[in-house]
Amino acid sequence: MEAIKDQRKWHWLDYFLFLMRTIWFAYNGNSIFISTIGSEKWILLLWASCSYILPHLFYRPGLIKFLYYIMTEVLLTGSLFIYLSSQHEIAVTYSFLLVPILTVAYACQVKPLIWLGPFLVVGTWASSLFINKDFFALFIDTIIFYGIGFCLGRTTIVITANKELIASIEEKNKHLEYYSKRIEELTIREERNRVSQDLHDTVGHIFTSVITSLDALPFLYQADKKEAEKSIKEISDLARNGLNDVRKTIHHMSPMNHQTLVESVQELIADFMKHTATDIKLNVEGEVIKVSERVKFVIIRCIQEGLTNAKRHGQSTFIKVNISFKQEELIILIEDNGNGCDELNFGFGLRSMKDRISALAGTVTFYSKLNNGMRITCSIPIAKEV
């Protein structure tokens, strides 16, 4: 029984019905008080007072227990009606039930009360058939008052549900604003990490090599001038390549262009082949689909790191890049014919590649064997990025 209760808050219509019920009971109570005499007058007055007060113990501001209210209303008001009907004309006493009928209809909005309300009302009307012949007019009054109460009840439920929905939406909007700020902060932090990774991959290695070579240059110049001149040219080429790498890094810091993933990869490969004289073959499998800018950026960076590693550390002359569009994932395969190694050393570049893929809930595997090149396989779930 405790489980059957209306969960809505007190509505202004509840106050209106409370006031209407008060006026109605006062009017009919006065009529009963005037038309009765003796001790019956005071018994009926006490009875009517209980039928008015006790139901509101379960239906008042701050507490709504419709089942208990209906039971109390039926027992007290119904028994008072039966007694009055047996002693007085039904035309007078039946009007005593009209507002309680309206209130019961207003309250009976949830199962099983929605079936209990009509049953009680029809039963009350049917009892009048044995007392008064004008049952058709009473039936019309019953239907009208029950219909008004039921419609008011449905209106209250809809209004309350709309208010709760609006409040829920406002609350969710606050959470979304908070999460939006958090995402913005995390995005800025991630962008800073990306920039540091890119600068490490481009500037750090080049500057370290240039500084080391310059430190050794005076000793080399004293020992062998021709070898020193050759070293100077190598340092110049290294610095020039470093400048190109910095330019590429700055280019990738700018907003992403409107190229597709395949077009961006083709441009990257063409630029790499032009400056390194490396043979690279690109193969695309499956139906090409549009991926988010974040996914595209990560893939471009991973391919760039794979090409750089293959040329710089593996001395590769041929690299194969394969992009496979599958139903639920995107697979990138980078293979080279470089030197390879039996034990991989995970430097900053490979760790950065792994971190970027992991951030997209993907996986990356590295396989290398001495004198047999290296193979990098990246798998990114597409569905999770939608």
XYZ file of C-alpha atoms in Angstrom:
386
model
C 0.000 0.000 0.000
C 2.886 2.339 0.725
C 4.092 1.825 -2.832
C 0.881 3.307 -4.229
C 1.303 7.042 -3.863
C 1.527 10.012 -6.119
C 5.125 11.253 -6.395
C 4.214 14.741 -7.589
C 4.489 17.880 -5.511
C 1.544 19.934 -4.210
C 0.011 21.931 -7.052
C -2.121 25.085 -7.034
C -5.104 23.004 -8.221
C -4.814 21.049 -4.975
C -5.305 24.294 -3.053
C -8.254 25.181 -5.277
C -9.930 21.808 -4.652
C -9.174 22.088 -0.947
C -10.933 25.478 -0.851
C -13.809 24.229 -2.988
C -14.249 21.151 -0.802
C -14.259 23.344 2.320
C -16.973 25.650 0.954
C -19.023 22.698 -0.300
C -18.914 20.860 3.024
C -19.713 24.054 4.919
C -22.746 24.690 2.728
C -24.093 21.126 2.865
C -23.176 20.750 6.538
C -25.221 23.841 7.317
C -28.172 22.428 5.361
C -27.948 19.150 7.280
C -27.610 20.992 10.589
C -30.703 23.115 9.912
C -32.865 20.240 8.661
C -32.144 17.950 11.630
C -33.168 18.185 15.280
C -32.160 16.823 18.635
C -29.150 14.651 19.241
C -29.079 13.649 15.571
C -28.066 17.219 14.721
C -24.855 16.978 16.794
C -24.059 13.429 15.706
C -24.343 14.405 12.056
C -22.301 17.552 12.700
C -19.508 15.476 14.254
C -19.799 12.897 11.459
C -19.594 15.556 8.730
C -16.637 17.227 10.475
C -14.744 13.911 10.553
C -15.559 13.246 6.897
C -14.061 16.640 6.086
C -11.005 16.645 8.374
C -9.748 13.041 8.419
C -9.273 12.594 4.632
C -7.013 15.648 4.637
C -4.668 13.947 7.067
C -3.432 11.979 4.026
C -3.868 14.679 1.383
C -2.393 17.993 2.458
C 0.606 20.216 1.630
C 3.798 18.249 2.239
C 2.072 14.848 2.240
C 0.202 13.050 -0.527
C -1.022 9.488 0.066
C -3.880 9.115 -2.329
C -4.762 5.519 -1.443
C -5.272 6.296 2.238
C -7.146 9.454 1.320
C -9.576 7.573 -0.945
C -10.180 4.866 1.664
C -10.922 7.482 4.339
C -13.133 9.482 1.968
C -15.142 6.430 0.950
C -15.602 5.126 4.505
C -16.599 8.423 6.161
C -18.312 10.381 3.392
C -19.859 7.248 1.877
C -21.281 6.064 5.182
C -22.644 9.551 5.885
C -24.298 9.553 2.476
C -25.900 6.140 3.081
C -27.278 7.291 6.425
C -28.657 10.547 5.013
C -30.152 8.709 2.052
C -32.070 6.422 4.371
C -33.467 9.375 6.324
C -33.870 12.173 3.755
C -34.638 12.795 0.099
C -31.855 11.653 -2.249
C -32.137 14.856 -4.287
C -30.783 16.755 -1.287
C -28.292 14.256 0.071
C -26.755 13.156 -3.241
C -25.366 16.651 -3.885
C -23.314 16.089 -0.728
C -21.201 13.599 -2.755
C -20.516 15.676 -5.861
C -17.358 17.491 -4.690
C -15.914 14.331 -3.033
C -16.544 12.568 -6.369
C -14.631 15.343 -8.147
C -11.758 15.119 -5.649
C -11.588 11.317 -5.866
C -11.480 11.532 -9.668
C -8.711 14.124 -9.359
C -6.720 11.792 -7.089
C -7.227 8.549 -9.046
C -4.579 9.059 -11.748
C -2.201 6.125 -11.175
C -2.745 2.383 -11.300
C -4.600 0.680 -9.650
C -6.408 3.790 -8.359
C -7.360 4.788 -11.908
C -9.621 1.685 -11.982
C -10.735 1.992 -8.363
C -12.123 5.512 -8.747
C -14.735 4.778 -11.446
C -15.785 1.604 -9.606
C -16.480 3.527 -6.399
C -18.332 6.302 -8.221
C -20.493 3.910 -10.265
C -21.215 1.908 -7.134
C -22.303 5.046 -5.316
C -24.559 6.091 -8.190
C -26.027 2.590 -8.478
C -27.023 2.683 -4.812
C -29.273 5.633 -5.615
C -31.383 3.473 -7.932
C -33.014 1.823 -4.956
C -33.885 5.144 -3.343
C -34.852 7.599 -6.078
C -36.371 7.261 -9.499
C -34.597 10.262 -10.977
C -31.428 8.241 -11.416
C -30.694 9.536 -14.941
C -30.142 13.134 -13.745
C -27.962 11.851 -10.926
C -25.968 9.822 -13.443
C -25.336 12.950 -15.554
C -24.205 14.903 -12.481
C -21.891 12.076 -11.472
C -20.312 11.842 -14.930
C -19.849 15.615 -15.163
C -18.176 15.975 -11.770
C -16.043 12.867 -12.208
C -14.981 14.007 -15.688
C -14.019 17.476 -14.420
C -11.990 15.999 -11.570
C -10.252 13.470 -13.820
C -9.321 16.130 -16.400
C -7.969 18.418 -13.676
C -5.912 15.502 -12.352
C -4.418 14.741 -15.757
C -3.673 18.435 -16.267
C -1.870 18.596 -12.935
C 0.223 15.537 -13.777
C 1.184 16.951 -17.179
C 2.079 20.360 -15.732
C 4.114 18.774 -12.937
C 5.892 16.460 -15.379
C 6.738 19.413 -17.632
C 8.130 21.383 -14.689
C 10.231 18.411 -13.606
C 11.428 17.932 -17.180
C 12.403 21.598 -17.461
C 14.178 21.417 -14.098
C 15.974 18.252 -15.220
C 17.023 19.880 -18.497
C 18.319 22.943 -16.660
C 20.256 20.707 -14.282
C 21.716 18.735 -17.170
C 22.628 21.981 -18.931
C 24.582 23.025 -15.843
C 26.396 19.691 -15.891
C 27.064 20.064 -19.619
C 28.499 23.535 -19.083
C 30.743 22.156 -16.361
C 31.870 19.236 -18.522
C 32.351 21.584 -21.457
C 34.746 23.683 -19.384
C 36.523 20.553 -18.189
C 36.834 19.275 -21.764
C 38.191 22.652 -22.836
C 40.791 22.515 -20.066
C 41.723 18.940 -20.968
C 41.892 19.857 -24.652
C 44.273 22.709 -23.901
C 46.376 20.390 -21.758
C 46.359 17.755 -24.483
C 47.318 20.355 -27.074
C 50.243 21.431 -24.912
C 51.376 17.822 -24.631
C 51.039 17.429 -28.384
C 53.110 20.529 -29.035
C 55.804 19.316 -26.646
C 55.834 15.941 -28.402
C 56.069 17.578 -31.812
C 58.846 19.873 -30.709
C 60.702 16.914 -29.261
C 60.325 14.967 -32.484
C 61.448 17.858 -34.685
C 63.559 20.397 -32.852
C 65.087 18.436 -29.980
C 66.750 15.747 -32.045
C 68.077 18.162 -34.671
C 69.498 20.658 -32.199
C 71.139 17.896 -30.195
C 72.831 16.541 -33.312
C 73.934 20.002 -34.488
C 75.382 20.945 -31.091
C 77.229 17.642 -30.789
C 78.680 18.002 -34.279
C 79.717 21.605 -33.696
C 81.469 20.679 -30.456
C 83.537 18.075 -32.280
C 84.222 20.279 -35.308
C 87.341 22.160 -33.970
C 89.103 18.905 -33.184
C 88.125 17.450 -36.540
C 89.298 20.598 -38.369
C 92.767 20.338 -36.814
C 93.004 16.645 -37.716
C 91.599 16.654 -41.254
C 90.405 19.817 -43.051
C 88.648 17.913 -45.848
C 86.783 15.742 -43.378
C 85.892 18.894 -41.439
C 84.506 20.565 -44.581
C 82.447 17.446 -45.240
C 81.184 17.545 -41.674
C 80.258 21.220 -42.038
C 78.160 20.361 -45.103
C 76.457 17.560 -43.189
C 75.724 19.923 -40.286
C 74.296 22.447 -42.763
C 72.070 19.789 -44.311
C 71.001 18.647 -40.854
C 70.099 22.193 -39.819
C 68.231 22.723 -43.079
C 66.266 19.523 -42.550
C 65.586 20.643 -38.993
C 64.199 23.931 -40.259
C 61.900 22.051 -42.610
C 60.742 19.882 -39.710
C 60.013 22.975 -37.608
C 58.014 24.444 -40.472
C 56.023 21.234 -40.710
C 55.371 21.347 -36.971
C 54.136 24.945 -37.174
C 51.982 23.978 -40.143
C 50.340 21.182 -38.161
C 49.701 23.567 -35.224
C 47.458 25.628 -37.460
C 43.788 24.676 -37.881
C 43.206 21.492 -39.837
C 42.361 21.930 -43.494
C 39.351 20.477 -45.250
C 41.228 17.622 -46.881
C 40.082 14.053 -46.353
C 42.244 11.597 -44.465
C 43.478 9.929 -47.657
C 44.283 13.281 -49.302
C 46.240 14.413 -46.229
C 48.205 11.139 -46.169
C 48.952 11.419 -49.892
C 50.276 14.958 -49.404
C 52.422 13.860 -46.454
C 53.884 10.921 -48.405
C 54.578 13.047 -51.510
C 56.407 15.637 -49.400
C 58.418 12.955 -47.589
C 59.403 11.226 -50.854
C 60.502 14.546 -52.341
C 62.918 15.395 -49.522
C 64.224 11.928 -48.649
C 64.216 10.108 -51.997
C 62.386 7.197 -50.377
C 60.031 4.932 -52.328
C 56.665 4.840 -50.546
C 53.586 2.912 -51.659
C 50.150 3.882 -50.321
C 47.303 1.368 -50.432
C 43.710 2.108 -49.349
C 41.262 -0.734 -48.663
C 37.523 -0.667 -48.065
C 34.962 2.104 -48.483
C 36.510 5.449 -47.553
C 34.499 7.164 -44.808
C 34.842 10.580 -43.206
C 36.602 10.587 -39.841
C 36.762 13.345 -37.235
C 39.528 15.943 -37.283
C 40.936 14.457 -34.097
C 41.238 10.978 -35.623
C 42.706 12.400 -38.816
C 45.302 14.392 -36.902
C 46.373 11.362 -34.845
C 46.686 9.160 -37.933
C 48.720 11.787 -39.774
C 51.073 12.127 -36.811
C 51.465 8.355 -36.457
C 52.258 7.898 -40.151
C 54.675 10.817 -39.986
C 56.428 9.258 -36.993
C 56.497 5.866 -38.722
C 58.054 7.309 -41.874
C 60.615 9.313 -39.907
C 61.649 6.298 -37.828
C 61.897 4.099 -40.901
C 64.214 6.543 -42.644
C 66.196 7.966 -39.723
C 66.788 4.819 -37.689
C 66.128 2.008 -40.146
C 67.754 3.577 -43.217
C 64.809 2.264 -45.245
C 64.589 2.649 -49.008
C 61.026 1.319 -49.385
C 58.020 1.892 -47.103
C 54.510 0.535 -47.477
C 51.556 2.352 -45.916
C 48.202 0.573 -45.859
C 44.929 2.204 -44.681
C 42.029 -0.218 -44.207
C 38.500 1.126 -43.634
C 36.466 -1.562 -41.876
C 32.937 -1.459 -40.477
C 33.883 -0.728 -36.879
C 37.568 0.154 -36.976
C 40.272 1.846 -38.976
C 43.566 -0.026 -39.371
C 46.839 1.632 -40.414
C 49.820 -0.549 -41.322
C 53.332 0.868 -41.852
C 56.052 -1.548 -43.073
C 59.609 -0.799 -44.149
C 62.653 -2.700 -45.406
C 65.049 -1.045 -43.013
C 67.654 -2.465 -40.652
C 65.202 -3.480 -37.965
C 66.197 -4.739 -34.534
C 65.535 -7.669 -32.232
C 64.724 -5.464 -29.234
C 62.767 -2.252 -29.635
C 63.753 0.851 -27.718
C 60.621 2.868 -26.983
C 61.758 6.452 -27.253
C 59.659 9.583 -26.942
C 58.334 9.274 -30.513
C 56.996 5.719 -30.219
C 55.578 6.426 -26.763
C 53.816 9.493 -28.133
C 52.349 7.402 -30.948
C 51.079 4.854 -28.431
C 49.589 7.577 -26.211
C 47.788 9.230 -29.113
C 46.213 5.946 -30.247
C 45.269 4.987 -26.684
C 43.509 8.336 -26.264
C 41.162 7.211 -29.063
C 40.531 3.852 -27.331
C 42.680 2.200 -29.999
C 45.691 -0.103 -29.970
C 49.125 -0.055 -31.606
C 51.597 -2.910 -31.994
C 55.254 -2.834 -33.043
C 57.126 -5.721 -34.629
C 60.752 -5.624 -35.722
C 63.440 -8.136 -36.531
C 67.120 -7.545 -37.231
C 67.744 -6.944 -40.959
C 64.041 -7.502 -41.648
C 62.570 -4.021 -41.195
C 59.783 -2.933 -38.901
C 55.981 -3.208 -38.926
C 53.643 -0.814 -37.058
C 49.925 -1.654 -36.836
C 47.424 0.900 -35.485
C 43.762 0.060 -34.863
C 41.207 2.795 -34.041
C 37.520 2.037 -33.344
C 35.442 4.306 -35.553
C 32.133 3.873 -33.699
C 33.522 5.360 -30.463
C 34.458 8.561 -32.225
C 30.997 9.248 -33.648
